[in-house]
Amino acid sequence: MCMDINDLLDEILLQSTYEGRFTLDELLHHNAVHPPTGIGVFKAKTHTSFLVLLGGEPDGAIFVDEKGTLFGDAAVLRLTGGEEFELHLVAPQIVDALVSRCRVFEKSHLRKNGRLDIPTIGTPTRQRVGVLCLTVRDSRAPLAGAHVSIRKGKLVITSDVTDSGGRVCFRLLNGRYMCVVSDRIGERTRRIIEFHDPQVETCVDIGGTEDEST
């Protein structure tokens, strides 16, 4: 029986060397001469975030809460930039194996200063940052592998691909956006998304009627 990823992390951390406590910014810039290979752990009351570093690069990420576990880019999107991570040094071969299960493909989600790259339009005021999570369905079941882009007018703000559960998350400024979904045969569905809370979970059904308004 395969070991659960959370049990695997616990086992790895038990055998690791504790390096210290760092903010996200400090973690990504820690020891430029000998960049660390290991796992950064941030534990809050409601969730735990893991950032997996290979030679100082944030190559993997995991987010765990009561709803389940997110991996890779979806996990990175849950970071606020205010976390303080406990860094544990781990052997490169172990980290490399772990990264294969939680790889971060879009490094643009993390700015060089350690904060998330939040697209902005103009100079917004009194806008809050939140996480928008969408589940794409085709009227019958969640749709995996669908390309989802978030637009403001004709400008594409960000995009990603749904996971095996049809889910995708974006970190955005609150506001009104156009969500454009393309399935594997290229058909597109557009939906207007009103996003005004710190975290929003909503469903986009590509079997419905298209909405072309902006």
mmCIF file of C-alpha atoms in Angstrom:
data_model
loop_
_atom_site.group_PDB
_atom_site.id
_atom_site.type_symbol
_atom_site.label_atom_id
_atom_site.label_comp_id
_atom_site.label_asym_id
_atom_site.label_seq_id
_atom_site.Cartn_x
_atom_site.Cartn_y
_atom_site.Cartn_z
ATOM 1 C CA MET A 1 0.000 0.000 0.000
ATOM 2 C CA CYS A 2 1.370 3.393 -1.007
ATOM 3 C CA MET A 3 2.170 5.844 1.777
ATOM 4 C CA ASP A 4 -0.107 8.886 1.978
ATOM 5 C CA ILE A 5 1.713 12.097 0.998
ATOM 6 C CA ASN A 6 1.067 13.639 4.425
ATOM 7 C CA ASP A 7 2.514 10.586 6.181
ATOM 8 C CA LEU A 8 5.444 10.703 3.779
ATOM 9 C CA LEU A 9 6.115 14.349 4.669
ATOM 10 C CA ASP A 10 5.999 13.572 8.390
ATOM 11 C CA GLU A 11 8.498 10.753 7.872
ATOM 12 C CA ILE A 12 10.830 12.985 5.837
ATOM 13 C CA LEU A 13 10.702 15.835 8.371
ATOM 14 C CA LEU A 14 11.490 13.499 11.266
ATOM 15 C CA GLN A 15 14.779 12.650 9.569
ATOM 16 C CA SER A 16 15.614 16.199 8.439
ATOM 17 C CA THR A 17 17.870 18.917 9.853
ATOM 18 C CA TYR A 18 16.137 22.056 11.164
ATOM 19 C CA GLU A 19 17.632 25.186 9.614
ATOM 20 C CA GLY A 20 15.520 28.006 11.023
ATOM 21 C CA ARG A 21 12.374 30.089 10.634
ATOM 22 C CA PHE A 22 11.951 32.335 7.599
ATOM 23 C CA THR A 23 9.349 34.505 5.905
ATOM 24 C CA LEU A 24 8.474 33.531 2.336
ATOM 25 C CA ASP A 25 10.721 36.294 1.035
ATOM 26 C CA GLU A 26 13.614 35.204 3.261
ATOM 27 C CA LEU A 27 13.103 31.569 2.373
ATOM 28 C CA LEU A 28 13.383 32.211 -1.349
ATOM 29 C CA HIS A 29 16.526 34.291 -0.872
ATOM 30 C CA HIS A 30 18.130 32.284 1.946
ATOM 31 C CA ASN A 31 21.844 31.614 1.558
ATOM 32 C CA ALA A 32 22.582 32.693 -2.013
ATOM 33 C CA VAL A 33 26.040 31.088 -1.802
ATOM 34 C CA HIS A 34 24.674 27.660 -0.858
ATOM 35 C CA PRO A 35 20.957 27.718 -1.730
ATOM 36 C CA PRO A 36 19.013 25.239 0.409
ATOM 37 C CA THR A 37 17.418 21.984 -0.613
ATOM 38 C CA GLY A 38 14.637 21.032 1.740
ATOM 39 C CA ILE A 39 11.074 21.677 2.870
ATOM 40 C CA GLY A 40 9.580 24.835 4.351
ATOM 41 C CA VAL A 41 6.588 24.213 6.640
ATOM 42 C CA PHE A 42 3.968 26.771 7.690
ATOM 43 C CA LYS A 43 1.266 25.595 10.101
ATOM 44 C CA ALA A 44 -1.847 27.683 10.758
ATOM 45 C CA LYS A 45 -4.981 26.772 12.730
ATOM 46 C CA THR A 46 -6.920 25.790 9.628
ATOM 47 C CA HIS A 47 -4.250 24.613 7.209
ATOM 48 C CA THR A 48 -0.624 23.675 6.573
ATOM 49 C CA SER A 49 1.526 24.799 3.649
ATOM 50 C CA PHE A 50 4.685 23.079 2.436
ATOM 51 C CA LEU A 51 7.164 24.673 0.025
ATOM 52 C CA VAL A 52 9.667 22.233 -1.462
ATOM 53 C CA LEU A 53 13.016 23.766 -2.410
ATOM 54 C CA LEU A 54 15.566 22.195 -4.715
ATOM 55 C CA GLY A 55 18.760 24.235 -4.868
ATOM 56 C CA GLY A 56 16.870 27.259 -3.575
ATOM 57 C CA GLU A 57 14.167 26.990 -6.235
ATOM 58 C CA PRO A 58 10.526 26.568 -5.111
ATOM 59 C CA ASP A 59 9.959 23.506 -7.295
ATOM 60 C CA GLY A 60 7.106 21.958 -5.309
ATOM 61 C CA ALA A 61 4.220 23.001 -3.074
ATOM 62 C CA ILE A 62 1.517 21.313 -0.992
ATOM 63 C CA PHE A 63 -1.489 22.822 0.809
ATOM 64 C CA VAL A 64 -3.471 20.756 3.324
ATOM 65 C CA ASP A 65 -6.722 21.688 5.081
ATOM 66 C CA GLU A 66 -9.896 19.933 6.226
ATOM 67 C CA LYS A 67 -11.204 19.827 2.651
ATOM 68 C CA GLY A 68 -8.232 17.895 1.321
ATOM 69 C CA THR A 69 -4.834 18.434 -0.286
ATOM 70 C CA LEU A 70 -3.750 20.698 -3.151
ATOM 71 C CA PHE A 71 -0.502 20.204 -5.049
ATOM 72 C CA GLY A 72 1.782 22.337 -7.203
ATOM 73 C CA ASP A 73 0.413 25.569 -8.677
ATOM 74 C CA ALA A 74 -2.931 25.237 -6.882
ATOM 75 C CA ALA A 75 -1.077 25.058 -3.550
ATOM 76 C CA VAL A 76 1.117 28.074 -4.362
ATOM 77 C CA LEU A 77 -1.994 30.145 -5.060
ATOM 78 C CA ARG A 78 -3.054 29.671 -1.442
ATOM 79 C CA LEU A 79 0.051 31.477 -0.156
ATOM 80 C CA THR A 80 -0.463 35.066 0.994
ATOM 81 C CA GLY A 81 3.185 36.112 1.289
ATOM 82 C CA GLY A 82 2.838 36.603 5.056
ATOM 83 C CA GLU A 83 3.687 33.037 6.086
ATOM 84 C CA GLU A 84 6.695 32.148 8.227
ATOM 85 C CA PHE A 85 8.161 28.798 7.258
ATOM 86 C CA GLU A 86 10.248 26.431 9.350
ATOM 87 C CA LEU A 87 12.954 25.228 6.968
ATOM 88 C CA HIS A 88 14.132 21.621 7.190
ATOM 89 C CA LEU A 89 17.147 20.546 5.104
ATOM 90 C CA VAL A 90 16.543 17.299 3.201
ATOM 91 C CA ALA A 91 18.693 15.168 0.900
ATOM 92 C CA PRO A 92 18.386 16.216 -2.783
ATOM 93 C CA GLN A 93 17.305 12.771 -4.001
ATOM 94 C CA ILE A 94 14.399 12.752 -1.528
ATOM 95 C CA VAL A 95 13.344 16.284 -2.462
ATOM 96 C CA ASP A 96 13.544 15.440 -6.154
ATOM 97 C CA ALA A 97 11.243 12.449 -5.654
ATOM 98 C CA LEU A 98 8.795 14.574 -3.650
ATOM 99 C CA VAL A 99 8.770 17.345 -6.282
ATOM 100 C CA SER A 100 7.622 14.811 -8.879
ATOM 101 C CA ARG A 101 4.343 14.586 -6.935
ATOM 102 C CA CYS A 102 3.772 18.303 -6.286
ATOM 103 C CA ARG A 103 5.660 20.213 -8.986
ATOM 104 C CA VAL A 104 5.155 23.967 -9.446
ATOM 105 C CA PHE A 105 5.064 24.675 -13.178
ATOM 106 C CA GLU A 106 4.180 28.379 -13.177
ATOM 107 C CA LYS A 107 6.975 30.089 -11.265
ATOM 108 C CA SER A 108 5.346 33.384 -12.242
ATOM 109 C CA HIS A 109 2.948 32.761 -9.335
ATOM 110 C CA LEU A 110 5.856 33.816 -7.107
ATOM 111 C CA ARG A 111 7.568 37.158 -7.554
ATOM 112 C CA LYS A 112 11.294 37.493 -6.996
ATOM 113 C CA ASN A 113 10.549 39.236 -3.707
ATOM 114 C CA GLY A 114 8.706 36.168 -2.462
ATOM 115 C CA ARG A 115 5.193 37.535 -2.866
ATOM 116 C CA LEU A 116 2.583 36.308 -5.280
ATOM 117 C CA ASP A 117 2.456 37.992 -8.640
ATOM 118 C CA ILE A 118 -0.961 39.660 -8.484
ATOM 119 C CA PRO A 119 -1.992 41.214 -11.806
ATOM 120 C CA THR A 120 -3.424 44.711 -11.524
ATOM 121 C CA ILE A 121 -5.312 46.940 -13.927
ATOM 122 C CA GLY A 122 -4.590 50.655 -13.633
ATOM 123 C CA THR A 123 -4.280 51.879 -10.051
ATOM 124 C CA PRO A 124 -7.096 50.209 -8.123
ATOM 125 C CA THR A 125 -8.027 51.567 -4.707
ATOM 126 C CA ARG A 126 -9.723 49.840 -1.788
ATOM 127 C CA GLN A 127 -9.457 46.495 -3.532
ATOM 128 C CA ARG A 128 -8.727 43.332 -1.589
ATOM 129 C CA VAL A 129 -6.845 40.256 -2.692
ATOM 130 C CA GLY A 130 -8.625 36.918 -2.592
ATOM 131 C CA VAL A 131 -8.566 33.370 -3.913
ATOM 132 C CA LEU A 132 -11.075 32.379 -6.598
ATOM 133 C CA CYS A 133 -11.550 28.615 -7.014
ATOM 134 C CA LEU A 134 -13.576 27.291 -9.938
ATOM 135 C CA THR A 135 -14.878 23.791 -10.585
ATOM 136 C CA VAL A 136 -15.541 23.205 -14.289
ATOM 137 C CA ARG A 137 -18.288 20.730 -15.187
ATOM 138 C CA ASP A 138 -19.709 19.477 -18.477
ATOM 139 C CA SER A 139 -23.271 18.973 -17.100
ATOM 140 C CA ARG A 140 -22.412 15.465 -15.921
ATOM 141 C CA ALA A 141 -19.034 15.418 -14.189
ATOM 142 C CA PRO A 142 -16.014 17.604 -13.339
ATOM 143 C CA LEU A 143 -13.918 18.353 -16.429
ATOM 144 C CA ALA A 144 -10.191 17.699 -16.057
ATOM 145 C CA GLY A 145 -7.621 19.276 -18.381
ATOM 146 C CA ALA A 146 -9.767 22.277 -19.336
ATOM 147 C CA HIS A 147 -7.920 25.543 -19.985
ATOM 148 C CA VAL A 148 -9.348 28.380 -17.893
ATOM 149 C CA SER A 149 -8.395 32.010 -18.433
ATOM 150 C CA ILE A 150 -9.460 35.070 -16.446
ATOM 151 C CA ARG A 151 -9.956 38.249 -18.470
ATOM 152 C CA LYS A 152 -10.541 41.920 -17.778
ATOM 153 C CA GLY A 153 -11.983 43.352 -20.945
ATOM 154 C CA LYS A 154 -9.855 41.851 -23.704
ATOM 155 C CA LEU A 155 -6.772 41.452 -21.517
ATOM 156 C CA VAL A 156 -5.942 37.978 -20.189
ATOM 157 C CA ILE A 157 -5.008 38.404 -16.508
ATOM 158 C CA THR A 158 -4.051 34.809 -15.721
ATOM 159 C CA SER A 159 -4.761 31.242 -16.831
ATOM 160 C CA ASP A 160 -4.342 27.645 -15.722
ATOM 161 C CA VAL A 161 -5.557 24.087 -16.407
ATOM 162 C CA THR A 162 -8.097 22.232 -14.262
ATOM 163 C CA ASP A 163 -6.901 19.295 -12.173
ATOM 164 C CA SER A 164 -8.367 15.775 -12.111
ATOM 165 C CA GLY A 165 -11.355 17.079 -10.123
ATOM 166 C CA GLY A 166 -12.069 19.854 -12.611
ATOM 167 C CA ARG A 167 -10.780 22.442 -10.139
ATOM 168 C CA VAL A 168 -8.527 25.447 -10.611
ATOM 169 C CA CYS A 169 -7.653 28.361 -8.295
ATOM 170 C CA PHE A 170 -6.497 31.921 -8.970
ATOM 171 C CA ARG A 171 -5.223 34.663 -6.670
ATOM 172 C CA LEU A 172 -6.764 37.943 -7.815
ATOM 173 C CA LEU A 173 -7.842 41.399 -6.814
ATOM 174 C CA ASN A 174 -11.551 41.439 -6.012
ATOM 175 C CA GLY A 175 -13.661 42.605 -8.926
ATOM 176 C CA ARG A 176 -15.650 41.573 -11.994
ATOM 177 C CA TYR A 177 -13.956 39.243 -14.473
ATOM 178 C CA MET A 178 -14.728 37.219 -17.560
ATOM 179 C CA CYS A 179 -13.924 33.524 -17.177
ATOM 180 C CA VAL A 180 -13.166 31.745 -20.474
ATOM 181 C CA VAL A 181 -13.091 27.934 -20.534
ATOM 182 C CA SER A 182 -11.703 25.892 -23.436
ATOM 183 C CA ASP A 183 -12.142 22.134 -23.385
ATOM 184 C CA ARG A 184 -9.945 19.570 -25.137
ATOM 185 C CA ILE A 185 -11.686 19.989 -28.493
ATOM 186 C CA GLY A 186 -11.380 23.757 -28.376
ATOM 187 C CA GLU A 187 -14.977 24.766 -27.651
ATOM 188 C CA ARG A 188 -15.175 27.854 -25.447
ATOM 189 C CA THR A 189 -17.589 28.941 -22.755
ATOM 190 C CA ARG A 190 -17.610 32.410 -21.209
ATOM 191 C CA ARG A 191 -18.969 33.344 -17.804
ATOM 192 C CA ILE A 192 -18.915 36.582 -15.858
ATOM 193 C CA ILE A 193 -17.539 36.108 -12.337
ATOM 194 C CA GLU A 194 -18.265 38.587 -9.540
ATOM 195 C CA PHE A 195 -15.481 38.132 -7.000
ATOM 196 C CA HIS A 196 -15.723 40.214 -3.804
ATOM 197 C CA ASP A 197 -14.859 37.914 -0.865
ATOM 198 C CA PRO A 198 -11.502 36.691 0.516
ATOM 199 C CA GLN A 199 -12.237 33.225 -0.860
ATOM 200 C CA VAL A 200 -14.851 32.174 -3.400
ATOM 201 C CA GLU A 201 -15.773 28.675 -4.569
ATOM 202 C CA THR A 202 -17.996 28.501 -7.636
ATOM 203 C CA CYS A 203 -18.895 26.171 -10.502
ATOM 204 C CA VAL A 204 -18.733 26.818 -14.241
ATOM 205 C CA ASP A 205 -20.887 24.495 -16.342
ATOM 206 C CA ILE A 206 -19.693 24.450 -19.951
ATOM 207 C CA GLY A 207 -22.971 22.816 -20.970
ATOM 208 C CA GLY A 208 -24.889 26.055 -20.370
ATOM 209 C CA THR A 209 -25.535 29.070 -22.584
ATOM 210 C CA GLU A 210 -22.555 31.233 -23.421
ATOM 211 C CA ASP A 211 -22.417 34.747 -22.033
ATOM 212 C CA GLU A 212 -20.398 37.035 -24.308
ATOM 213 C CA SER A 213 -20.886 40.269 -22.323
ATOM 214 C CA THR A 214 -17.947 41.923 -20.542
#
